mmCIF file of C-alpha atoms in Angstrom:
data_model
loop_
_atom_site.group_PDB
_atom_site.id
_atom_site.type_symbol
_atom_site.label_atom_id
_atom_site.label_comp_id
_atom_site.label_asym_id
_atom_site.label_seq_id
_atom_site.Cartn_x
_atom_site.Cartn_y
_atom_site.Cartn_z
ATOM 1 C CA MET A 1 50.010 -33.193 26.489
ATOM 2 C CA GLN A 2 53.074 -33.452 24.783
ATOM 3 C CA GLY A 3 55.062 -36.478 25.489
ATOM 4 C CA PHE A 4 58.465 -35.699 24.804
ATOM 5 C CA ASN A 5 59.560 -37.553 27.896
ATOM 6 C CA LYS A 6 58.056 -40.712 26.597
ATOM 7 C CA TYR A 7 56.491 -41.534 29.815
ATOM 8 C CA TYR A 8 53.008 -43.698 30.268
ATOM 9 C CA PRO A 9 51.385 -43.851 33.469
ATOM 10 C CA PRO A 10 51.119 -47.156 35.022
ATOM 11 C CA ASP A 11 47.315 -47.191 33.885
ATOM 12 C CA TRP A 12 47.347 -46.928 30.462
ATOM 13 C CA GLU A 13 46.938 -49.286 27.635
ATOM 14 C CA PRO A 14 47.482 -49.644 23.726
ATOM 15 C CA ASP A 15 44.377 -49.954 23.197
ATOM 16 C CA ARG A 16 43.644 -46.487 24.656
ATOM 17 C CA GLY A 17 45.340 -44.598 21.836
ATOM 18 C CA SER A 18 47.672 -42.007 22.100
ATOM 19 C CA LEU A 19 48.715 -39.939 25.251
ATOM 20 C CA ASN A 20 47.085 -36.659 24.133
ATOM 21 C CA LYS A 21 43.791 -39.179 23.511
ATOM 22 C CA PHE A 22 44.647 -40.429 26.883
ATOM 23 C CA HIS A 23 45.051 -37.040 28.732
ATOM 24 C CA GLY A 24 42.363 -35.578 26.544
ATOM 25 C CA LYS A 25 44.326 -33.276 25.286
ATOM 26 C CA HIS A 26 44.853 -31.568 21.898
ATOM 27 C CA ALA A 27 48.093 -32.298 19.726
ATOM 28 C CA LEU A 28 48.610 -28.531 19.617
ATOM 29 C CA GLY A 29 47.952 -27.938 23.198
ATOM 30 C CA ASP A 30 46.607 -24.943 24.716
ATOM 31 C CA ARG A 31 46.569 -23.194 20.981
ATOM 32 C CA ALA A 32 43.503 -25.562 20.308
ATOM 33 C CA ARG A 33 41.609 -24.418 23.027
ATOM 34 C CA LYS A 34 38.658 -22.717 20.235
ATOM 35 C CA LEU A 35 38.788 -25.340 17.617
ATOM 36 C CA ASP A 36 35.600 -26.125 17.592
ATOM 37 C CA LYS A 37 34.681 -22.709 16.485
ATOM 38 C CA GLY A 38 37.364 -22.675 13.362
ATOM 39 C CA ILE A 39 39.986 -21.002 15.247
ATOM 40 C CA LEU A 40 43.271 -21.761 16.051
ATOM 41 C CA ILE A 41 45.952 -19.288 17.805
ATOM 42 C CA VAL A 42 48.865 -19.040 15.608
ATOM 43 C CA ARG A 43 52.305 -16.423 15.644
ATOM 44 C CA PHE A 44 51.294 -13.842 13.548
ATOM 45 C CA GLU A 45 53.725 -11.310 12.096
ATOM 46 C CA LEU A 46 52.895 -8.048 10.486
ATOM 47 C CA PRO A 47 53.910 -7.551 6.934
ATOM 48 C CA PHE A 48 53.205 -3.855 6.944
ATOM 49 C CA ASN A 49 53.290 -0.611 9.330
ATOM 50 C CA ILE A 50 49.935 0.040 10.499
ATOM 51 C CA TRP A 51 47.973 3.066 12.855
ATOM 52 C CA CYS A 52 45.912 1.577 15.333
ATOM 53 C CA GLY A 53 42.156 2.117 14.858
ATOM 54 C CA SER A 54 41.673 2.735 19.040
ATOM 55 C CA CYS A 55 44.777 4.143 20.415
ATOM 56 C CA GLU A 56 46.029 5.626 16.743
ATOM 57 C CA ASN A 57 49.581 4.392 17.411
ATOM 58 C CA HIS A 58 52.201 3.543 15.140
ATOM 59 C CA ILE A 59 52.858 -0.263 14.657
ATOM 60 C CA GLY A 60 55.759 -1.112 12.682
ATOM 61 C CA GLN A 61 55.677 -4.014 10.326
ATOM 62 C CA GLY A 62 57.259 -7.262 11.962
ATOM 63 C CA VAL A 63 55.529 -6.723 15.061
ATOM 64 C CA ARG A 64 54.366 -10.461 15.902
ATOM 65 C CA TYR A 65 51.006 -11.513 17.850
ATOM 66 C CA ASN A 66 48.852 -14.197 18.715
ATOM 67 C CA ALA A 67 46.566 -13.960 16.291
ATOM 68 C CA GLU A 68 43.362 -15.844 15.795
ATOM 69 C CA LYS A 69 43.330 -17.705 12.554
ATOM 70 C CA SER A 70 39.919 -18.484 10.957
ATOM 71 C CA LYS A 71 38.607 -19.109 7.413
ATOM 72 C CA VAL A 72 36.570 -16.563 6.073
ATOM 73 C CA GLY A 73 35.698 -17.447 2.584
ATOM 74 C CA MET A 74 36.821 -18.804 -0.770
ATOM 75 C CA TYR A 75 38.436 -17.570 -4.188
ATOM 76 C CA TYR A 76 38.235 -20.217 -6.622
ATOM 77 C CA SER A 77 40.295 -23.277 -4.509
ATOM 78 C CA THR A 78 42.093 -20.741 -2.724
ATOM 79 C CA PRO A 79 41.149 -20.296 1.102
ATOM 80 C CA ILE A 80 40.695 -16.582 2.241
ATOM 81 C CA LEU A 81 42.230 -16.583 5.984
ATOM 82 C CA ASN A 82 41.415 -14.274 8.479
ATOM 83 C CA PHE A 83 43.804 -13.160 11.813
ATOM 84 C CA ARG A 84 42.340 -11.232 14.600
ATOM 85 C CA CYS A 85 44.873 -9.431 16.708
ATOM 86 C CA LYS A 86 44.986 -7.491 19.996
ATOM 87 C CA CYS A 87 46.821 -4.551 20.053
ATOM 88 C CA HIS A 88 49.685 -4.567 22.695
ATOM 89 C CA LEU A 89 49.034 -0.927 23.405
ATOM 90 C CA CYS A 90 45.913 -1.159 23.992
ATOM 91 C CA SER A 91 42.883 -3.306 24.391
ATOM 92 C CA ASN A 92 41.441 -3.025 20.606
ATOM 93 C CA TRP A 93 41.271 -5.976 18.016
ATOM 94 C CA PHE A 94 42.362 -5.269 14.572
ATOM 95 C CA GLU A 95 41.898 -7.766 11.703
ATOM 96 C CA ILE A 96 43.756 -8.818 8.711
ATOM 97 C CA ARG A 97 43.208 -10.876 5.708
ATOM 98 C CA THR A 98 44.811 -12.581 2.748
ATOM 99 C CA ASP A 99 43.856 -11.423 -0.445
ATOM 100 C CA PRO A 100 44.472 -14.171 -3.223
ATOM 101 C CA GLN A 101 43.641 -12.649 -6.293
ATOM 102 C CA ASN A 102 46.056 -9.627 -5.667
ATOM 103 C CA THR A 103 48.446 -11.554 -3.663
ATOM 104 C CA ARG A 104 48.672 -9.495 -0.780
ATOM 105 C CA TYR A 105 47.372 -8.948 2.650
ATOM 106 C CA VAL A 106 44.715 -6.390 3.446
ATOM 107 C CA VAL A 107 43.975 -4.574 6.797
ATOM 108 C CA HIS A 108 39.858 -5.114 6.849
ATOM 109 C CA SER A 109 38.927 -3.620 10.784
ATOM 110 C CA GLY A 110 40.116 -1.858 13.715
ATOM 111 C CA ALA A 111 43.326 -0.095 11.782
ATOM 112 C CA ARG A 112 44.699 1.469 8.851
ATOM 113 C CA GLN A 113 47.791 0.447 6.873
ATOM 114 C CA GLN A 114 50.488 2.805 6.040
ATOM 115 C CA ASN A 115 50.952 3.008 2.548
ATOM 116 C CA SER A 116 54.849 4.025 1.276
ATOM 117 C CA GLU A 117 55.253 3.074 -2.083
ATOM 118 C CA TRP A 118 58.646 2.369 -3.009
ATOM 119 C CA ASP A 119 60.468 3.726 -6.186
ATOM 120 C CA PRO A 120 63.319 1.576 -6.969
ATOM 121 C CA ALA A 121 65.475 4.117 -9.271
ATOM 122 C CA GLU A 122 65.219 6.776 -6.503
ATOM 123 C CA ASN A 123 66.711 4.354 -3.732
ATOM 124 C CA GLY A 124 69.197 2.250 -6.597
ATOM 125 C CA GLY A 125 67.424 -0.761 -7.426
ATOM 126 C CA VAL A 126 66.930 -2.214 -10.317
ATOM 127 C CA VAL A 127 64.606 -1.017 -12.630
ATOM 128 C CA LEU A 128 62.776 -3.816 -14.815
ATOM 129 C CA SER A 129 61.336 -1.933 -18.250
ATOM 130 C CA ALA A 130 59.308 -3.515 -20.901
ATOM 131 C CA SER A 131 61.302 -2.447 -23.558
ATOM 132 C CA ALA A 132 64.400 -5.008 -22.185
ATOM 133 C CA SER A 133 61.877 -7.907 -22.277
ATOM 134 C CA GLY A 134 60.331 -7.501 -25.409
ATOM 135 C CA VAL A 135 56.674 -7.162 -24.377
ATOM 136 C CA ASP A 136 55.046 -3.304 -24.312
ATOM 137 C CA GLY A 137 53.160 -2.149 -21.090
ATOM 138 C CA PRO A 138 53.916 -3.729 -17.624
ATOM 139 C CA PRO A 139 55.558 -7.221 -17.057
ATOM 140 C CA PRO A 140 52.310 -9.922 -17.627
ATOM 141 C CA ASP A 141 50.699 -11.222 -14.125
ATOM 142 C CA PRO A 142 50.836 -15.000 -14.336
ATOM 143 C CA PHE A 143 47.653 -15.408 -11.929
ATOM 144 C CA ALA A 144 46.049 -12.375 -14.436
ATOM 145 C CA GLN A 145 47.161 -14.881 -17.408
ATOM 146 C CA LEU A 146 45.553 -17.735 -15.642
ATOM 147 C CA GLU A 147 42.364 -15.971 -14.015
ATOM 148 C CA LYS A 148 41.530 -14.814 -18.444
ATOM 149 C CA THR A 149 42.483 -18.383 -19.221
ATOM 150 C CA GLN A 150 40.288 -19.906 -17.513
ATOM 151 C CA THR A 151 37.290 -17.347 -17.914
ATOM 152 C CA GLN A 152 37.830 -17.730 -21.831
ATOM 153 C CA LYS A 153 37.350 -21.481 -21.800
ATOM 154 C CA THR A 154 34.107 -20.680 -19.556
ATOM 155 C CA VAL A 155 32.279 -18.334 -21.889
ATOM 156 C CA ALA A 156 33.599 -20.539 -24.856
ATOM 157 C CA VAL A 157 32.028 -23.879 -23.351
ATOM 158 C CA THR A 158 29.330 -22.048 -22.802
ATOM 159 C CA ALA A 159 28.840 -20.726 -26.329
ATOM 160 C CA ALA A 160 29.091 -23.659 -27.497
ATOM 161 C CA ASN A 161 26.599 -25.413 -25.428
ATOM 162 C CA GLN A 162 23.949 -22.518 -26.524
ATOM 163 C CA LEU A 163 24.914 -23.023 -30.643
ATOM 164 C CA ALA A 164 24.439 -26.790 -30.100
ATOM 165 C CA GLN A 165 21.058 -26.056 -28.593
ATOM 166 C CA LEU A 166 19.864 -23.213 -31.461
ATOM 167 C CA GLU A 167 21.489 -25.380 -34.518
ATOM 168 C CA ASP A 168 19.474 -28.464 -33.089
ATOM 169 C CA LEU A 169 15.944 -26.074 -32.644
ATOM 170 C CA GLN A 170 16.680 -24.590 -36.433
ATOM 171 C CA GLU A 171 17.238 -27.989 -37.514
ATOM 172 C CA ALA A 172 14.088 -29.405 -36.118
ATOM 173 C CA ARG A 173 11.616 -26.244 -37.071
ATOM 174 C CA TRP A 174 12.740 -26.163 -40.889
ATOM 175 C CA LYS A 175 12.822 -30.006 -41.079
ATOM 176 C CA ASP A 176 9.811 -30.117 -43.225
ATOM 177 C CA PRO A 177 9.125 -26.127 -44.666
ATOM 178 C CA TYR A 178 6.222 -27.480 -46.180
ATOM 179 C CA GLU A 179 4.638 -28.928 -42.815
ATOM 180 C CA LEU A 180 5.570 -25.293 -41.193
ATOM 181 C CA SER A 181 4.243 -23.222 -43.628
ATOM 182 C CA LYS A 182 0.889 -25.137 -43.273
ATOM 183 C CA ALA A 183 0.829 -25.192 -39.110
ATOM 184 C CA LEU A 184 1.328 -21.305 -39.859
ATOM 185 C CA ARG A 185 -1.326 -20.579 -42.397
ATOM 186 C CA GLY A 186 -3.797 -22.580 -40.894
ATOM 187 C CA SER A 187 -3.270 -20.921 -37.327
ATOM 188 C CA PHE A 188 -3.417 -18.023 -39.129
ATOM 189 C CA ARG A 189 -7.376 -18.795 -40.643
ATOM 190 C CA LYS A 190 -8.042 -19.972 -37.189
ATOM 191 C CA GLU A 191 -7.270 -16.037 -35.608
ATOM 192 C CA LYS A 192 -9.070 -14.194 -38.615
ATOM 193 C CA LYS A 193 -12.191 -16.138 -38.433
ATOM 194 C CA LEU A 194 -12.449 -15.642 -34.482
ATOM 195 C CA ARG A 195 -11.565 -12.009 -35.316
ATOM 196 C CA VAL A 196 -14.230 -12.109 -38.266
ATOM 197 C CA GLU A 197 -17.239 -13.678 -35.441
ATOM 198 C CA SER A 198 -16.295 -11.247 -32.742
ATOM 199 C CA GLU A 199 -16.610 -8.124 -35.590
ATOM 200 C CA GLY A 200 -20.037 -9.438 -36.662
ATOM 201 C CA LYS A 201 -21.121 -9.787 -33.292
ATOM 202 C CA ALA A 202 -20.133 -6.063 -31.935
ATOM 203 C CA GLU A 203 -21.915 -4.759 -35.767
ATOM 204 C CA GLY A 204 -25.069 -6.770 -34.952
ATOM 205 C CA ILE A 205 -24.918 -5.343 -31.237
ATOM 206 C CA ARG A 206 -24.161 -1.925 -33.108
ATOM 207 C CA LYS A 207 -27.195 -2.194 -35.045
ATOM 208 C CA LYS A 208 -29.940 -3.518 -32.452
ATOM 209 C CA PHE A 209 -29.067 -0.720 -30.427
ATOM 210 C CA GLY A 210 -28.490 2.311 -32.260
ATOM 211 C CA LEU A 211 -24.650 2.891 -31.130
ATOM 212 C CA GLY A 212 -24.501 4.684 -34.800
ATOM 213 C CA GLU A 213 -20.721 4.118 -36.150
ATOM 214 C CA LYS A 214 -17.869 2.624 -35.273
ATOM 215 C CA VAL A 215 -16.102 4.795 -32.867
ATOM 216 C CA THR A 216 -11.902 5.087 -34.114
ATOM 217 C CA VAL A 217 -9.390 5.387 -31.741
ATOM 218 C CA ALA A 218 -8.581 8.937 -33.267
ATOM 219 C CA ASP A 219 -12.086 10.066 -31.986
ATOM 220 C CA LEU A 220 -11.122 9.286 -28.646
ATOM 221 C CA LYS A 221 -8.729 11.819 -28.500
ATOM 222 C CA THR A 222 -9.084 14.976 -28.141
ATOM 223 C CA PRO A 223 -9.323 17.400 -31.454
ATOM 224 C CA VAL A 224 -7.376 20.240 -31.753
ATOM 225 C CA GLY A 225 -6.833 23.182 -34.312
ATOM 226 C CA GLU A 226 -10.152 23.721 -35.702
ATOM 227 C CA ARG A 227 -12.153 20.829 -35.115
ATOM 228 C CA ARG A 228 -11.699 21.840 -31.636
ATOM 229 C CA VAL A 229 -13.299 25.285 -32.027
ATOM 230 C CA GLU A 230 -15.862 23.514 -34.410
ATOM 231 C CA GLU A 231 -16.349 21.268 -30.906
ATOM 232 C CA ASP A 232 -16.428 23.889 -28.713
ATOM 233 C CA LEU A 233 -19.171 25.757 -30.904
ATOM 234 C CA GLU A 234 -21.492 22.956 -30.830
ATOM 235 C CA TRP A 235 -21.056 22.110 -27.109
ATOM 236 C CA ALA A 236 -22.028 25.906 -26.685
ATOM 237 C CA SER A 237 -24.929 25.640 -28.629
ATOM 238 C CA ALA A 238 -26.050 22.175 -26.741
ATOM 239 C CA ARG A 239 -26.003 24.498 -23.529
ATOM 240 C CA GLU A 240 -27.984 27.437 -24.863
ATOM 241 C CA GLU A 241 -30.753 25.020 -26.236
ATOM 242 C CA MET A 242 -30.575 22.837 -22.800
ATOM 243 C CA GLY A 243 -31.084 26.171 -20.771
ATOM 244 C CA ARG A 244 -33.600 27.531 -23.546
ATOM 245 C CA ARG A 245 -36.116 24.615 -22.503
ATOM 246 C CA ARG A 246 -35.184 24.591 -18.795
ATOM 247 C CA GLU A 247 -36.820 28.081 -18.764
ATOM 248 C CA GLU A 248 -39.667 26.853 -20.772
ATOM 249 C CA ARG A 249 -40.113 24.381 -18.772
ATOM 250 C CA LEU A 250 -40.251 26.714 -15.563
ATOM 251 C CA GLY A 251 -42.332 28.940 -17.506
ATOM 252 C CA GLU A 252 -45.261 26.173 -17.857
ATOM 253 C CA LYS A 253 -45.094 25.195 -14.463
ATOM 254 C CA LYS A 254 -45.973 28.282 -13.290
ATOM 255 C CA ARG A 255 -48.472 29.509 -15.432
ATOM 256 C CA LYS A 256 -50.391 25.992 -14.234
ATOM 257 C CA LEU A 257 -49.605 27.440 -10.735
ATOM 258 C CA VAL A 258 -51.115 30.868 -11.152
ATOM 259 C CA GLY A 259 -53.953 29.333 -12.954
ATOM 260 C CA LEU A 260 -54.604 26.934 -10.290
ATOM 261 C CA ILE A 261 -54.578 29.737 -7.676
ATOM 262 C CA GLY A 262 -56.862 32.151 -9.442
ATOM 263 C CA TRP A 263 -59.121 29.165 -9.944
ATOM 264 C CA LYS A 264 -59.277 28.518 -6.021
ATOM 265 C CA GLU A 265 -59.391 32.078 -5.099
ATOM 266 C CA ARG A 266 -62.707 32.631 -7.866
ATOM 267 C CA GLU A 267 -64.292 29.652 -5.881
ATOM 268 C CA ARG A 268 -63.520 31.334 -2.611
ATOM 269 C CA ASP A 269 -64.948 34.754 -3.590
ATOM 270 C CA LYS A 270 -67.935 32.373 -5.329
ATOM 271 C CA SER A 271 -68.755 30.523 -1.825
ATOM 272 C CA HIS A 272 -68.905 33.649 0.169
ATOM 273 C CA ARG A 273 -70.822 35.771 -2.002
ATOM 274 C CA PRO A 274 -73.984 36.344 -0.248
ATOM 275 C CA SER A 275 -77.649 35.081 -1.361
ATOM 276 C CA THR A 276 -80.313 37.834 -2.547
ATOM 277 C CA SER A 277 -83.087 35.284 -3.944
ATOM 278 C CA THR A 278 -84.261 32.170 -3.708
ATOM 279 C CA SER A 279 -85.017 32.706 -6.976
ATOM 280 C CA THR A 280 -80.719 33.105 -7.520
ATOM 281 C CA SER A 281 -80.099 29.888 -5.358
ATOM 282 C CA THR A 282 -82.820 28.058 -7.408
ATOM 283 C CA SER A 283 -81.204 29.057 -10.582
ATOM 284 C CA LYS A 284 -77.519 28.693 -9.450
ATOM 285 C CA SER A 285 -78.230 25.232 -8.686
ATOM 286 C CA LYS A 286 -79.842 24.752 -11.741
ATOM 287 C CA ALA A 287 -76.885 25.734 -13.306
ATOM 288 C CA GLY A 288 -75.417 22.454 -13.141
ATOM 289 C CA PRO A 289 -73.507 19.954 -11.307
ATOM 290 C CA THR A 290 -70.384 21.588 -10.983
ATOM 291 C CA SER A 291 -71.780 24.694 -8.356
ATOM 292 C CA SER A 292 -73.936 22.180 -6.597
ATOM 293 C CA SER A 293 -70.940 20.214 -5.919
ATOM 294 C CA LEU A 294 -69.007 23.162 -4.572
ATOM 295 C CA ALA A 295 -71.550 24.063 -2.202
ATOM 296 C CA VAL A 296 -71.937 20.957 -0.488
ATOM 297 C CA THR A 297 -67.973 21.099 -0.003
ATOM 298 C CA HIS A 298 -68.368 24.857 1.574
ATOM 299 C CA THR A 299 -70.824 23.800 3.849
ATOM 300 C CA ARG A 300 -68.805 20.702 5.077
ATOM 301 C CA LEU A 301 -65.881 22.634 5.159
ATOM 302 C CA THR A 302 -67.806 25.009 7.517
ATOM 303 C CA SER A 303 -68.987 22.289 10.001
ATOM 304 C CA LEU A 304 -65.885 21.086 10.053
ATOM 305 C CA LYS A 305 -64.235 24.131 11.423
ATOM 306 C CA SER A 306 -67.057 24.350 13.648
ATOM 307 C CA LYS A 307 -66.629 21.035 15.239
ATOM 308 C CA ALA A 308 -62.746 21.946 15.681
ATOM 309 C CA LYS A 309 -63.397 25.374 17.453
ATOM 310 C CA LYS A 310 -66.354 22.862 19.681
ATOM 311 C CA LEU A 311 -63.383 20.527 20.604
ATOM 312 C CA LEU A 312 -60.619 23.221 21.137
ATOM 313 C CA SER A 313 -62.971 24.761 23.795
ATOM 314 C CA SER A 314 -64.031 21.728 25.512
ATOM 315 C CA HIS A 315 -60.171 21.391 25.439
ATOM 316 C CA SER A 316 -59.484 24.573 27.146
ATOM 317 C CA SER A 317 -61.887 23.931 29.633
ATOM 318 C CA ALA A 318 -60.829 20.796 30.755
ATOM 319 C CA ALA A 319 -57.085 22.403 30.950
ATOM 320 C CA GLN A 320 -58.132 24.926 32.728
ATOM 321 C CA SER A 321 -60.417 23.000 35.355
ATOM 322 C CA LEU A 322 -57.636 20.597 35.626
ATOM 323 C CA LYS A 323 -55.186 23.663 36.133
ATOM 324 C CA SER A 324 -57.618 25.201 39.283
ATOM 325 C CA THR A 325 -57.620 21.438 40.586
ATOM 326 C CA LEU A 326 -53.760 21.584 40.996
ATOM 327 C CA LEU A 327 -53.574 24.773 42.243
ATOM 328 C CA LEU A 328 -56.537 24.589 44.843
ATOM 329 C CA ASN A 329 -54.546 21.118 45.852
ATOM 330 C CA THR A 330 -51.310 22.721 46.282
ATOM 331 C CA ALA A 331 -52.857 25.593 48.439
ATOM 332 C CA LEU A 332 -54.238 23.257 50.694
ATOM 333 C CA LYS A 333 -50.668 20.577 51.352
ATOM 334 C CA GLN A 334 -49.467 24.157 51.945
ATOM 335 C CA ASP A 335 -52.224 25.334 54.902
ATOM 336 C CA VAL A 336 -50.217 25.324 57.921
ATOM 337 C CA PHE A 337 -53.564 26.301 60.337
ATOM 338 C CA GLY A 338 -55.438 23.659 58.591
ATOM 339 C CA SER A 339 -54.544 20.589 60.991
ATOM 340 C CA SER A 340 -55.610 22.533 63.979
ATOM 341 C CA SER A 341 -59.165 23.939 62.731
ATOM 342 C CA GLY A 342 -62.094 21.900 63.236
ATOM 343 C CA SER A 343 -62.515 17.530 62.495
ATOM 344 C CA GLY A 344 -61.074 15.543 59.773
ATOM 345 C CA VAL A 345 -65.201 15.605 58.256
ATOM 346 C CA GLY A 346 -65.463 18.860 58.587
ATOM 347 C CA ARG A 347 -61.890 19.849 56.377
ATOM 348 C CA GLU A 348 -62.801 17.231 54.192
ATOM 349 C CA LYS A 349 -66.116 19.206 53.218
ATOM 350 C CA ASP A 350 -64.594 22.290 52.871
ATOM 351 C CA LYS A 351 -62.040 20.743 50.333
ATOM 352 C CA ARG A 352 -64.960 19.166 48.023
ATOM 353 C CA ARG A 353 -66.887 22.769 48.268
ATOM 354 C CA GLU A 354 -64.205 24.611 47.049
ATOM 355 C CA ILE A 355 -62.967 22.237 44.348
ATOM 356 C CA GLY A 356 -66.692 22.542 42.929
ATOM 357 C CA ILE A 357 -66.460 26.029 43.119
ATOM 358 C CA ALA A 358 -63.533 26.155 41.095
ATOM 359 C CA ARG A 359 -64.820 23.711 38.761
ATOM 360 C CA LYS A 360 -68.365 25.755 38.317
ATOM 361 C CA SER A 361 -65.948 28.811 37.764
#
């Protein structure tokens, strides 16, 4: 509330402060309604012609708006201000910001600036020439000169600090050249000692396991030219030798297998050959322990085969009797006239008799 009329209400006291504080109002009134968000309502005049980004209407330079003014950044110590305005021809909002580096306004969003270059020579204005001022090129920009000066000062200070650090380091290093050289030679001796010990261990392991000569980096590379041809020939001869040895091993295995099969066939023929007389059997038994052992083995095999045949026949007869029993039981269960003929005891006897006949058969 603006107290221009100097009216103080009866309940006001000086301890309560000004009238604005007493009424809970800001000194700027309704323009400060968004001050808690950092936004102040100001009267802003367009610095150049623009086209609205929504309705594409032209808005001339000098049109005034109630803009929302806010701070969006800093350029050194100069704040960058943003003015947010609402187009009076539509509901679109556009933003215009200050550019302290180039001392101008720029359209940030929501609109397009109309670029109209004005040539003072064509419009009868005064043209400032570089020759008249005595300086080649365009007139100097005071802001650019100030920035250049500040940049050069910063670079000079940084470079001076780095140079001072390098000088101190160099003095600390070469204050006593003898001690520095001594420490350097000592580090070389330690490295050489470790390297010699490592190479000695590697040489011992190589000799222990017969690893041959030391492999160099050149040996690990893929050979080219005549060396490549020689290695290919060596690989081919090695593959041929491996194939020949494999074939020899397979042939040896085949010969052993054929000999074993022939021996078994000869023994089987000898066992099945009929005995002509007792004298021949006696002579065969006296021939040696090998023939007698083979005869015993053949006898055992014959007895085992007969036992197996008997076992199979017994199993087959048992299976046949079980099958006949199951068929008989099924026939008795399906007899629809069995319940009306004879008594229960007679039927039971008939069943037993039929089972016995089936078993005998």
